[in-house]
Amino acid sequence: MSSPGTIVPQQGEVGRADDVVVFLPPAGSVTSPYPPIAARLPGPAVLHCETPGRGRLADRPSPASVDEAVDRWTTELVGLLDPSTDQRLHLFGHSLGALFAYEVAARLEASGAARVATLCVSGAREPGSVPRSLVATAFEALRRRPPAEPGGADPGDDWVAHDLRMRREYRPTTASVRAPLALFCGTSDPFARPVEMEAWRRFTTGPFLGSFTFPGGHDYHLTAAEPVADTIRRLLERPTDPRHHTTNSGVKHEG
């Protein structure tokens, strides 16, 4: 029996879809937290990346680094796409997932295997930055993890520690990408404040699509599925002319 894949489809047929949305996991996650958002995205095919070594992939080796995790997802993703079509790929990553999304975009652009039409990064400081507070971040992730089995050790402790180590050791593999960039953030996120998210703009030579803030802290996306999905949908439906930039209010400006 072949090993289970690290990418889980939620909706649509990837090979036939013009638009494919790929969600990258935050630190400490077992399964993707994004299905409520994806369910509000009619039209595109939706895929969720999951981290080996936990949950349904517990028998798979855990990635030792951000690069190793991203290499696995990118290889599998390319195998799912249809190379004979001009599919538009839209990446969304929150927290550690934002760095995953950036690195997936970098690899796809370097190989020419797919066109990254949108890079949505959420709740994370820019590549190469030093995490503000590993202890506080760990506390947040531990608070969100599933409860341990009675009498057993909680594997969530190991997952969080593992992901925080990957974040601490991560170094960007490229200075910038070409993908259009959109920034997502909670208004009171203590780990990546809205003004700090602006530093991401240095990491793409493509169009800046806007900064989008939502009420809440680091976990804003868990309670704002509808407005987050609506924002992603509008980004997918934006004009293809790169001179059109979208602001937080949804107003388009000529670049």
PDB file of C-alpha atoms in Angstrom:
ATOM      1  CA  MET A   1       0.000   0.000   0.000  1.00  0.00           C
ATOM      2  CA  SER A   2       1.331   3.421  -0.929  1.00  0.00           C
ATOM      3  CA  SER A   3       1.874   6.036   1.748  1.00  0.00           C
ATOM      4  CA  PRO A   4      -0.882   8.622   2.158  1.00  0.00           C
ATOM      5  CA  GLY A   5      -0.293  11.951   0.504  1.00  0.00           C
ATOM      6  CA  THR A   6       0.529  15.066   2.468  1.00  0.00           C
ATOM      7  CA  ILE A   7      -2.027  17.148   0.531  1.00  0.00           C
ATOM      8  CA  VAL A   8      -5.740  16.715   1.177  1.00  0.00           C
ATOM      9  CA  PRO A   9      -8.318  17.884  -1.397  1.00  0.00           C
ATOM     10  CA  GLN A  10     -11.471  19.533  -0.063  1.00  0.00           C
ATOM     11  CA  GLN A  11     -13.396  20.481  -3.168  1.00  0.00           C
ATOM     12  CA  GLY A  12     -13.205  20.597  -6.935  1.00  0.00           C
ATOM     13  CA  GLU A  13     -11.148  18.606  -9.424  1.00  0.00           C
ATOM     14  CA  VAL A  14      -7.628  19.981  -9.414  1.00  0.00           C
ATOM     15  CA  GLY A  15      -6.802  18.793 -12.916  1.00  0.00           C
ATOM     16  CA  ARG A  16      -9.800  20.611 -14.401  1.00  0.00           C
ATOM     17  CA  ALA A  17      -9.807  23.773 -12.289  1.00  0.00           C
ATOM     18  CA  ASP A  18      -8.654  27.134 -13.639  1.00  0.00           C
ATOM     19  CA  ASP A  19      -7.973  28.297 -10.065  1.00  0.00           C
ATOM     20  CA  VAL A  20      -6.461  26.168  -7.303  1.00  0.00           C
ATOM     21  CA  VAL A  21      -6.271  27.440  -3.716  1.00  0.00           C
ATOM     22  CA  VAL A  22      -3.628  25.808  -1.506  1.00  0.00           C
ATOM     23  CA  PHE A  23      -3.687  26.298   2.278  1.00  0.00           C
ATOM     24  CA  LEU A  24      -0.415  25.905   4.224  1.00  0.00           C
ATOM     25  CA  PRO A  25      -0.596  24.896   7.924  1.00  0.00           C
ATOM     26  CA  PRO A  26       0.261  27.059  10.943  1.00  0.00           C
ATOM     27  CA  ALA A  27       2.660  25.908  13.652  1.00  0.00           C
ATOM     28  CA  GLY A  28       1.473  23.110  15.911  1.00  0.00           C
ATOM     29  CA  SER A  29      -1.358  22.026  13.628  1.00  0.00           C
ATOM     30  CA  VAL A  30      -2.477  18.427  13.197  1.00  0.00           C
ATOM     31  CA  THR A  31      -5.064  18.903  10.478  1.00  0.00           C
ATOM     32  CA  SER A  32      -5.792  22.015   8.479  1.00  0.00           C
ATOM     33  CA  PRO A  33      -7.782  24.728  10.314  1.00  0.00           C
ATOM     34  CA  TYR A  34      -8.984  26.253   7.044  1.00  0.00           C
ATOM     35  CA  PRO A  35     -11.950  24.113   5.793  1.00  0.00           C
ATOM     36  CA  PRO A  36     -14.558  26.612   7.110  1.00  0.00           C
ATOM     37  CA  ILE A  37     -12.884  29.304   4.993  1.00  0.00           C
ATOM     38  CA  ALA A  38     -12.531  27.063   1.943  1.00  0.00           C
ATOM     39  CA  ALA A  39     -16.176  25.978   2.114  1.00  0.00           C
ATOM     40  CA  ARG A  40     -17.115  29.613   1.429  1.00  0.00           C
ATOM     41  CA  LEU A  41     -15.049  29.717  -1.767  1.00  0.00           C
ATOM     42  CA  PRO A  42     -17.298  28.515  -4.583  1.00  0.00           C
ATOM     43  CA  GLY A  43     -15.473  27.815  -7.804  1.00  0.00           C
ATOM     44  CA  PRO A  44     -11.794  27.020  -7.210  1.00  0.00           C
ATOM     45  CA  ALA A  45     -10.358  23.651  -6.352  1.00  0.00           C
ATOM     46  CA  VAL A  46      -9.060  23.631  -2.767  1.00  0.00           C
ATOM     47  CA  LEU A  47      -6.133  21.704  -1.301  1.00  0.00           C
ATOM     48  CA  HIS A  48      -4.842  21.528   2.282  1.00  0.00           C
ATOM     49  CA  CYS A  49      -1.218  20.702   3.096  1.00  0.00           C
ATOM     50  CA  GLU A  50      -0.609  18.692   6.259  1.00  0.00           C
ATOM     51  CA  THR A  51       2.619  18.093   8.163  1.00  0.00           C
ATOM     52  CA  PRO A  52       3.991  14.524   8.177  1.00  0.00           C
ATOM     53  CA  GLY A  53       4.677  12.924  11.534  1.00  0.00           C
ATOM     54  CA  ARG A  54       1.332  13.725  13.175  1.00  0.00           C
ATOM     55  CA  GLY A  55      -2.361  12.902  12.882  1.00  0.00           C
ATOM     56  CA  ARG A  56      -3.164  10.686   9.902  1.00  0.00           C
ATOM     57  CA  LEU A  57       0.462  11.020   8.790  1.00  0.00           C
ATOM     58  CA  ALA A  58       1.891   9.886  12.136  1.00  0.00           C
ATOM     59  CA  ASP A  59       3.823   7.047  10.483  1.00  0.00           C
ATOM     60  CA  ARG A  60       5.615   9.413   8.098  1.00  0.00           C
ATOM     61  CA  PRO A  61       8.953  11.040   9.014  1.00  0.00           C
ATOM     62  CA  SER A  62       8.586  14.565  10.361  1.00  0.00           C
ATOM     63  CA  PRO A  63      10.317  17.240   8.283  1.00  0.00           C
ATOM     64  CA  ALA A  64      13.553  18.437   9.834  1.00  0.00           C
ATOM     65  CA  SER A  65      13.266  21.940   8.403  1.00  0.00           C
ATOM     66  CA  VAL A  66      10.992  24.365   6.584  1.00  0.00           C
ATOM     67  CA  ASP A  67      12.839  23.511   3.386  1.00  0.00           C
ATOM     68  CA  GLU A  68      12.224  19.790   3.793  1.00  0.00           C
ATOM     69  CA  ALA A  69       8.517  20.288   4.494  1.00  0.00           C
ATOM     70  CA  VAL A  70       8.111  22.606   1.522  1.00  0.00           C
ATOM     71  CA  ASP A  71      10.026  20.286  -0.813  1.00  0.00           C
ATOM     72  CA  ARG A  72       7.567  17.469  -0.031  1.00  0.00           C
ATOM     73  CA  TRP A  73       4.491  19.622  -0.557  1.00  0.00           C
ATOM     74  CA  THR A  74       5.819  21.218  -3.735  1.00  0.00           C
ATOM     75  CA  THR A  75       6.675  17.873  -5.317  1.00  0.00           C
ATOM     76  CA  GLU A  76       3.259  16.464  -4.505  1.00  0.00           C
ATOM     77  CA  LEU A  77       1.487  19.630  -5.607  1.00  0.00           C
ATOM     78  CA  VAL A  78       3.184  19.641  -9.010  1.00  0.00           C
ATOM     79  CA  GLY A  79       2.030  16.062  -9.475  1.00  0.00           C
ATOM     80  CA  LEU A  80      -1.581  17.102  -8.888  1.00  0.00           C
ATOM     81  CA  LEU A  81      -1.613  20.038 -11.308  1.00  0.00           C
ATOM     82  CA  ASP A  82      -2.251  19.821 -15.039  1.00  0.00           C
ATOM     83  CA  PRO A  83       0.927  20.994 -16.841  1.00  0.00           C
ATOM     84  CA  SER A  84      -0.946  21.347 -20.148  1.00  0.00           C
ATOM     85  CA  THR A  85      -3.086  24.216 -18.852  1.00  0.00           C
ATOM     86  CA  ASP A  86      -2.388  27.693 -17.508  1.00  0.00           C
ATOM     87  CA  GLN A  87      -3.774  27.090 -14.051  1.00  0.00           C
ATOM     88  CA  ARG A  88      -3.712  29.906 -11.511  1.00  0.00           C
ATOM     89  CA  LEU A  89      -2.365  28.869  -8.131  1.00  0.00           C
ATOM     90  CA  HIS A  90      -3.330  30.815  -5.000  1.00  0.00           C
ATOM     91  CA  LEU A  91      -1.334  30.170  -1.809  1.00  0.00           C
ATOM     92  CA  PHE A  92      -2.583  31.049   1.677  1.00  0.00           C
ATOM     93  CA  GLY A  93      -0.484  30.473   4.786  1.00  0.00           C
ATOM     94  CA  HIS A  94      -0.981  31.638   8.370  1.00  0.00           C
ATOM     95  CA  SER A  95       1.775  31.962  10.988  1.00  0.00           C
ATOM     96  CA  LEU A  96       4.491  29.446  10.100  1.00  0.00           C
ATOM     97  CA  GLY A  97       2.317  28.631   7.091  1.00  0.00           C
ATOM     98  CA  ALA A  98       3.082  32.079   5.657  1.00  0.00           C
ATOM     99  CA  LEU A  99       6.752  31.125   5.390  1.00  0.00           C
ATOM    100  CA  PHE A 100       5.747  27.768   3.911  1.00  0.00           C
ATOM    101  CA  ALA A 101       3.663  29.595   1.292  1.00  0.00           C
ATOM    102  CA  TYR A 102       6.541  31.924   0.418  1.00  0.00           C
ATOM    103  CA  GLU A 103       8.913  29.007  -0.070  1.00  0.00           C
ATOM    104  CA  VAL A 104       6.402  27.048  -2.173  1.00  0.00           C
ATOM    105  CA  ALA A 105       6.019  30.114  -4.391  1.00  0.00           C
ATOM    106  CA  ALA A 106       9.792  30.413  -4.708  1.00  0.00           C
ATOM    107  CA  ARG A 107      10.183  26.788  -5.779  1.00  0.00           C
ATOM    108  CA  LEU A 108       7.326  26.877  -8.268  1.00  0.00           C
ATOM    109  CA  GLU A 109       8.667  30.050  -9.838  1.00  0.00           C
ATOM    110  CA  ALA A 110      12.195  28.677 -10.040  1.00  0.00           C
ATOM    111  CA  SER A 111      11.024  25.488 -11.733  1.00  0.00           C
ATOM    112  CA  GLY A 112       8.328  27.068 -13.893  1.00  0.00           C
ATOM    113  CA  ALA A 113       6.029  24.231 -12.836  1.00  0.00           C
ATOM    114  CA  ALA A 114       3.047  26.467 -12.030  1.00  0.00           C
ATOM    115  CA  ARG A 115       1.929  30.096 -12.043  1.00  0.00           C
ATOM    116  CA  VAL A 116       1.452  31.569  -8.589  1.00  0.00           C
ATOM    117  CA  ALA A 117      -1.301  34.119  -9.140  1.00  0.00           C
ATOM    118  CA  THR A 118      -1.708  35.123  -5.500  1.00  0.00           C
ATOM    119  CA  LEU A 119       0.484  34.821  -2.418  1.00  0.00           C
ATOM    120  CA  CYS A 120      -1.577  35.462   0.732  1.00  0.00           C
ATOM    121  CA  VAL A 121       0.496  35.640   3.900  1.00  0.00           C
ATOM    122  CA  SER A 122      -1.161  35.906   7.298  1.00  0.00           C
ATOM    123  CA  GLY A 123      -0.125  36.511  10.892  1.00  0.00           C
ATOM    124  CA  ALA A 124       3.626  36.241  10.385  1.00  0.00           C
ATOM    125  CA  ARG A 125       6.585  38.541  10.188  1.00  0.00           C
ATOM    126  CA  GLU A 126       8.629  38.593   7.019  1.00  0.00           C
ATOM    127  CA  PRO A 127      11.188  35.931   5.983  1.00  0.00           C
ATOM    128  CA  GLY A 128      14.454  36.244   7.879  1.00  0.00           C
ATOM    129  CA  SER A 129      12.935  38.068  10.855  1.00  0.00           C
ATOM    130  CA  VAL A 130      13.513  36.867  14.408  1.00  0.00           C
ATOM    131  CA  PRO A 131      10.361  35.496  16.099  1.00  0.00           C
ATOM    132  CA  ARG A 132       9.221  37.989  18.723  1.00  0.00           C
ATOM    133  CA  SER A 133       8.460  35.569  21.546  1.00  0.00           C
ATOM    134  CA  LEU A 134       8.872  31.849  21.209  1.00  0.00           C
ATOM    135  CA  VAL A 135       7.394  31.292  24.645  1.00  0.00           C
ATOM    136  CA  ALA A 136       4.247  33.274  23.910  1.00  0.00           C
ATOM    137  CA  THR A 137       3.861  31.653  20.518  1.00  0.00           C
ATOM    138  CA  ALA A 138       4.218  28.222  22.070  1.00  0.00           C
ATOM    139  CA  PHE A 139       1.564  29.059  24.641  1.00  0.00           C
ATOM    140  CA  GLU A 140      -0.892  30.060  21.919  1.00  0.00           C
ATOM    141  CA  ALA A 141      -0.267  26.885  19.947  1.00  0.00           C
ATOM    142  CA  LEU A 142      -0.526  24.716  23.046  1.00  0.00           C
ATOM    143  CA  ARG A 143      -3.845  26.317  23.895  1.00  0.00           C
ATOM    144  CA  ARG A 144      -5.221  25.359  20.471  1.00  0.00           C
ATOM    145  CA  ARG A 145      -4.011  21.769  20.324  1.00  0.00           C
ATOM    146  CA  PRO A 146      -6.361  18.798  20.793  1.00  0.00           C
ATOM    147  CA  PRO A 147      -6.564  17.317  24.328  1.00  0.00           C
ATOM    148  CA  ALA A 148      -4.355  14.400  25.238  1.00  0.00           C
ATOM    149  CA  GLU A 149      -5.706  10.905  25.711  1.00  0.00           C
ATOM    150  CA  PRO A 150      -6.363  10.100  29.386  1.00  0.00           C
ATOM    151  CA  GLY A 151      -3.191   8.895  31.006  1.00  0.00           C
ATOM    152  CA  GLY A 152      -1.061   9.574  27.962  1.00  0.00           C
ATOM    153  CA  ALA A 153       1.524  12.152  27.034  1.00  0.00           C
ATOM    154  CA  ASP A 154       0.268  14.952  24.856  1.00  0.00           C
ATOM    155  CA  PRO A 155       2.037  14.804  21.483  1.00  0.00           C
ATOM    156  CA  GLY A 156       1.073  18.432  20.884  1.00  0.00           C
ATOM    157  CA  ASP A 157       3.991  19.511  23.061  1.00  0.00           C
ATOM    158  CA  ASP A 158       6.416  17.844  20.666  1.00  0.00           C
ATOM    159  CA  TRP A 159       4.685  19.240  17.564  1.00  0.00           C
ATOM    160  CA  VAL A 160       4.812  22.789  18.848  1.00  0.00           C
ATOM    161  CA  ALA A 161       8.445  22.504  19.924  1.00  0.00           C
ATOM    162  CA  HIS A 162       9.312  20.952  16.570  1.00  0.00           C
ATOM    163  CA  ASP A 163       7.610  23.689  14.556  1.00  0.00           C
ATOM    164  CA  LEU A 164       9.065  26.474  16.672  1.00  0.00           C
ATOM    165  CA  ARG A 165      12.526  25.048  16.110  1.00  0.00           C
ATOM    166  CA  MET A 166      11.908  24.983  12.340  1.00  0.00           C
ATOM    167  CA  ARG A 167      10.747  28.604  12.524  1.00  0.00           C
ATOM    168  CA  ARG A 168      13.791  29.636  14.540  1.00  0.00           C
ATOM    169  CA  GLU A 169      16.215  27.941  12.153  1.00  0.00           C
ATOM    170  CA  TYR A 170      14.496  29.011   8.948  1.00  0.00           C
ATOM    171  CA  ARG A 171      16.400  31.129   6.443  1.00  0.00           C
ATOM    172  CA  PRO A 172      14.776  32.252   3.179  1.00  0.00           C
ATOM    173  CA  THR A 173      16.112  30.505   0.087  1.00  0.00           C
ATOM    174  CA  THR A 174      15.560  33.504  -2.179  1.00  0.00           C
ATOM    175  CA  ALA A 175      15.515  37.274  -1.741  1.00  0.00           C
ATOM    176  CA  SER A 176      12.140  37.719  -3.430  1.00  0.00           C
ATOM    177  CA  VAL A 177       9.447  36.128  -5.543  1.00  0.00           C
ATOM    178  CA  ARG A 178       7.359  37.517  -8.426  1.00  0.00           C
ATOM    179  CA  ALA A 179       3.934  36.571  -7.094  1.00  0.00           C
ATOM    180  CA  PRO A 180       1.265  39.214  -6.381  1.00  0.00           C
ATOM    181  CA  LEU A 181       1.160  39.690  -2.615  1.00  0.00           C
ATOM    182  CA  ALA A 182      -1.744  40.135  -0.180  1.00  0.00           C
ATOM    183  CA  LEU A 183      -1.329  40.640   3.571  1.00  0.00           C
ATOM    184  CA  PHE A 184      -3.806  39.281   6.153  1.00  0.00           C
ATOM    185  CA  CYS A 185      -3.634  40.085   9.867  1.00  0.00           C
ATOM    186  CA  GLY A 186      -5.638  40.294  13.083  1.00  0.00           C
ATOM    187  CA  THR A 187      -5.967  43.834  14.414  1.00  0.00           C
ATOM    188  CA  SER A 188      -4.556  42.828  17.805  1.00  0.00           C
ATOM    189  CA  ASP A 189      -2.104  40.099  16.793  1.00  0.00           C
ATOM    190  CA  PRO A 190       0.839  40.418  19.234  1.00  0.00           C
ATOM    191  CA  PHE A 191       3.213  38.373  17.073  1.00  0.00           C
ATOM    192  CA  ALA A 192       2.775  40.098  13.707  1.00  0.00           C
ATOM    193  CA  ARG A 193       1.227  43.531  14.017  1.00  0.00           C
ATOM    194  CA  PRO A 194      -0.481  44.976  10.940  1.00  0.00           C
ATOM    195  CA  VAL A 195       2.218  47.631  10.488  1.00  0.00           C
ATOM    196  CA  GLU A 196       4.937  44.970  10.714  1.00  0.00           C
ATOM    197  CA  MET A 197       3.303  42.885   7.993  1.00  0.00           C
ATOM    198  CA  GLU A 198       4.215  45.650   5.548  1.00  0.00           C
ATOM    199  CA  ALA A 199       7.820  44.377   5.558  1.00  0.00           C
ATOM    200  CA  TRP A 200       6.628  41.486   3.385  1.00  0.00           C
ATOM    201  CA  ARG A 201       6.392  43.916   0.471  1.00  0.00           C
ATOM    202  CA  ARG A 202      10.175  43.778   0.097  1.00  0.00           C
ATOM    203  CA  PHE A 203       9.937  40.082  -0.701  1.00  0.00           C
ATOM    204  CA  THR A 204       8.084  40.265  -3.995  1.00  0.00           C
ATOM    205  CA  THR A 205       8.648  42.145  -7.224  1.00  0.00           C
ATOM    206  CA  GLY A 206       5.029  41.510  -8.188  1.00  0.00           C
ATOM    207  CA  PRO A 207       1.948  43.689  -7.582  1.00  0.00           C
ATOM    208  CA  PHE A 208       0.893  44.503  -4.047  1.00  0.00           C
ATOM    209  CA  LEU A 209      -2.774  43.549  -3.734  1.00  0.00           C
ATOM    210  CA  GLY A 210      -3.462  45.113  -0.356  1.00  0.00           C
ATOM    211  CA  SER A 211      -3.413  44.759   3.423  1.00  0.00           C
ATOM    212  CA  PHE A 212      -6.501  43.186   4.990  1.00  0.00           C
ATOM    213  CA  THR A 213      -7.094  43.328   8.722  1.00  0.00           C
ATOM    214  CA  PHE A 214      -9.752  41.497  10.712  1.00  0.00           C
ATOM    215  CA  PRO A 215     -10.956  41.860  14.311  1.00  0.00           C
ATOM    216  CA  GLY A 216      -9.060  39.592  16.681  1.00  0.00           C
ATOM    217  CA  GLY A 217      -5.618  38.387  17.620  1.00  0.00           C
ATOM    218  CA  HIS A 218      -3.334  35.747  16.210  1.00  0.00           C
ATOM    219  CA  ASP A 219      -6.214  33.289  15.739  1.00  0.00           C
ATOM    220  CA  TYR A 220      -8.494  35.767  13.966  1.00  0.00           C
ATOM    221  CA  HIS A 221      -9.021  33.353  11.042  1.00  0.00           C
ATOM    222  CA  LEU A 222     -10.778  30.828  13.282  1.00  0.00           C
ATOM    223  CA  THR A 223     -13.677  33.201  13.959  1.00  0.00           C
ATOM    224  CA  ALA A 224     -13.646  35.215  10.732  1.00  0.00           C
ATOM    225  CA  ALA A 225     -14.154  32.513   8.122  1.00  0.00           C
ATOM    226  CA  GLU A 226     -16.735  34.475   6.149  1.00  0.00           C
ATOM    227  CA  PRO A 227     -14.866  37.804   5.788  1.00  0.00           C
ATOM    228  CA  VAL A 228     -11.558  36.033   5.147  1.00  0.00           C
ATOM    229  CA  ALA A 229     -13.159  33.866   2.457  1.00  0.00           C
ATOM    230  CA  ASP A 230     -14.843  36.912   0.940  1.00  0.00           C
ATOM    231  CA  THR A 231     -11.480  38.676   0.722  1.00  0.00           C
ATOM    232  CA  ILE A 232      -9.805  35.666  -0.886  1.00  0.00           C
ATOM    233  CA  ARG A 233     -12.694  35.352  -3.340  1.00  0.00           C
ATOM    234  CA  ARG A 234     -12.334  39.004  -4.378  1.00  0.00           C
ATOM    235  CA  LEU A 235      -8.617  38.504  -4.900  1.00  0.00           C
ATOM    236  CA  LEU A 236      -9.299  35.501  -7.129  1.00  0.00           C
ATOM    237  CA  GLU A 237     -11.810  37.529  -9.138  1.00  0.00           C
ATOM    238  CA  ARG A 238      -9.606  40.606  -9.528  1.00  0.00           C
ATOM    239  CA  PRO A 239      -8.674  41.879 -12.997  1.00  0.00           C
ATOM    240  CA  THR A 240      -5.654  40.136 -14.466  1.00  0.00           C
ATOM    241  CA  ASP A 241      -4.074  43.492 -15.310  1.00  0.00           C
ATOM    242  CA  PRO A 242      -1.296  43.792 -12.671  1.00  0.00           C
ATOM    243  CA  ARG A 243      -1.750  47.582 -12.549  1.00  0.00           C
ATOM    244  CA  HIS A 244      -4.931  47.064 -10.569  1.00  0.00           C
ATOM    245  CA  HIS A 245      -4.205  46.965  -6.860  1.00  0.00           C
ATOM    246  CA  THR A 246      -6.816  46.172  -4.224  1.00  0.00           C
ATOM    247  CA  THR A 247      -6.885  47.997  -0.903  1.00  0.00           C
ATOM    248  CA  ASN A 248      -8.386  46.954   2.387  1.00  0.00           C
ATOM    249  CA  SER A 249     -11.614  48.724   1.469  1.00  0.00           C
ATOM    250  CA  GLY A 250     -11.895  46.834  -1.791  1.00  0.00           C
ATOM    251  CA  VAL A 251     -11.258  49.956  -3.895  1.00  0.00           C
ATOM    252  CA  LYS A 252      -9.043  49.397  -6.915  1.00  0.00           C
ATOM    253  CA  HIS A 253      -6.271  51.825  -7.763  1.00  0.00           C
ATOM    254  CA  GLU A 254      -4.180  52.171 -10.849  1.00  0.00           C
ATOM    255  CA  GLY A 255      -0.518  51.466 -10.225  1.00  0.00           C
TER     256      GLY A 255
END
